DNA sequence: TAATTCACCTACAGGCATTAGGTAAATTCC
DNA sequence: GGAATTTACCTAATGCCTGTAGGTGAATTA
């Protein structure tokens, strides 16, 4: 009896498994068992464990980009900022394994073909309303990426769950702070430090 | 002939190996070979791979806390902020394996006995100069942690190395931004959103 | 110098990734 | 509709890694 697998079904099953047991704990053995198939059979669809990890990472990046594109449509300013951050935060909480996979290192060529560039473009789009000129725009992109990724990572690790106030409150304040910061961004044409 | 090992020597060697090949790639096999010893001999000093990983994590957290304490002495305000962030950033670049180990999850009991609480205390100390009352102080602690960890993680992953301007410039701007943000932190006794 | 400790060893079992080579089900072609 | 081809899946075997059991000899202590 054939199970009717292909590369995408295997990848999705791997992503689901990652969400349940953690990305680093995904093994071909466990995945094969879940799919009702022998381990060697998986090699007909993916090149090995490393290839599977890369495919899950690409899946997660694409899903994240699609979600972000949907939430960002028709929003601007603080609204867009909160929406973009919220996509990352919600995705990480609903799909921790997929979110971890999205941090998996990709070689340069693969990264360029991934949804990574779409992410960068969307962050730039969110900043459009704040009217920053280069290089400040790039500095701001990096700051937003750092805050979103950092906050979500720490929250996922439980770093904010053992002390008051609730993490949700801090999240709202962080978004507010970023919004205020971007509005009053100090434009620096000559900074003696740089 | 005896190699004269003990738990600490094994842990330090493991940390050095992690800095060279990555924390996730540390194996007892490779570590034993590097120490000129058979794999089974390592079990006289550490309880297994998991225990070794925990010990490397605790070592990294302690080293980071010691470095931070040293750099923070006698500094305040933006100076202290830059020093604390710089410790994380420099440590991660010089010791990527140790930095990755510091993110290794610890069970609650172990985390409490680790240098983790010292880190929290030092971040609060840096904020002293900005005169924030609770719960704003905690929100700010979480923001700083997020930015530092997020920026360092992304930079380490090479996310900022394929576009101008130089990451160092963005780092200085991020520190400046945080300083400005903390100085003008909007004190909110009643925020209708929370 | 004798007893004890313990750092290190050999030998083995189990789990996982990976490859080689085979079989039968699905698909394609005439 | 039957033959040829493709391919999804299999069994079998190898090698690396973690982890355990039990032994040996060097260092330490009495």
Short mmCIF file of C-alpha atoms in Angstrom, two decimals, chain A residues 89-154:
data_model
loop_
_atom_site.label_atom_id
_atom_site.label_comp_id
_atom_site.label_asym_id
_atom_site.label_seq_id
_atom_site.Cartn_x
_atom_site.Cartn_y
_atom_site.Cartn_z
CA UNK A 89 4.59 36.91 17.99
CA UNK A 90 1.41 35.00 17.24
CA UNK A 91 3.10 32.71 14.75
CA UNK A 92 5.85 31.86 17.23
CA UNK A 93 3.32 31.02 19.92
CA UNK A 94 1.10 28.93 17.68
CA UNK A 95 3.97 27.29 15.79
CA UNK A 96 7.08 27.27 17.98
CA UNK A 97 8.77 24.56 15.93
CA UNK A 98 8.17 26.39 12.67
CA UNK A 99 9.39 29.63 14.22
CA UNK A 100 12.58 27.92 15.38
CA UNK A 101 12.99 26.49 11.89
CA UNK A 102 12.79 29.99 10.44
CA UNK A 103 16.00 30.76 12.34
CA UNK A 104 17.78 27.80 10.73
CA UNK A 105 20.81 29.06 8.78
CA UNK A 106 20.48 28.95 5.01
CA UNK A 107 23.29 29.21 2.51
CA UNK A 108 23.41 32.50 0.64
CA UNK A 109 21.84 31.20 -2.55
CA UNK A 110 18.94 29.54 -0.73
CA UNK A 111 18.40 32.60 1.44
CA UNK A 112 18.05 34.82 -1.63
CA UNK A 113 15.46 32.46 -3.13
CA UNK A 114 13.55 32.28 0.18
CA UNK A 115 10.86 34.59 1.51
CA UNK A 116 13.58 36.44 3.43
CA UNK A 117 13.74 39.35 0.99
CA UNK A 118 9.96 39.70 1.22
CA UNK A 119 10.32 40.13 4.96
CA UNK A 120 12.85 42.89 4.52
CA UNK A 121 10.60 44.60 2.00
CA UNK A 122 7.62 44.47 4.34
CA UNK A 123 9.56 45.96 7.23
CA UNK A 124 10.62 48.78 4.92
CA UNK A 125 7.00 49.23 3.91
CA UNK A 126 5.96 49.59 7.54
CA UNK A 127 8.55 52.31 7.94
CA UNK A 128 7.25 54.24 4.95
CA UNK A 129 4.92 56.25 7.15
CA UNK A 130 7.77 57.38 9.37
CA UNK A 131 9.59 59.15 6.55
CA UNK A 132 13.15 58.09 7.27
CA UNK A 133 15.91 58.68 4.73
CA UNK A 134 18.78 56.29 4.25
CA UNK A 135 20.79 55.20 6.12
CA UNK A 136 18.36 55.78 8.97
CA UNK A 137 15.78 53.62 7.28
CA UNK A 138 18.18 50.67 7.34
CA UNK A 139 19.10 51.33 10.95
CA UNK A 140 15.39 51.29 11.77
CA UNK A 141 14.83 48.06 9.84
CA UNK A 142 17.55 46.43 11.89
CA UNK A 143 16.15 47.79 15.13
CA UNK A 144 12.66 46.51 14.39
CA UNK A 145 13.99 43.11 13.40
CA UNK A 146 16.03 42.95 16.59
CA UNK A 147 13.16 43.91 18.87
CA UNK A 148 10.61 41.60 17.27
CA UNK A 149 12.92 38.62 17.09
CA UNK A 150 14.42 39.26 20.51
CA UNK A 151 11.12 39.75 22.28
CA UNK A 152 9.49 36.73 20.68
CA UNK A 153 12.50 34.51 21.39
CA UNK A 154 12.72 35.49 25.02
#
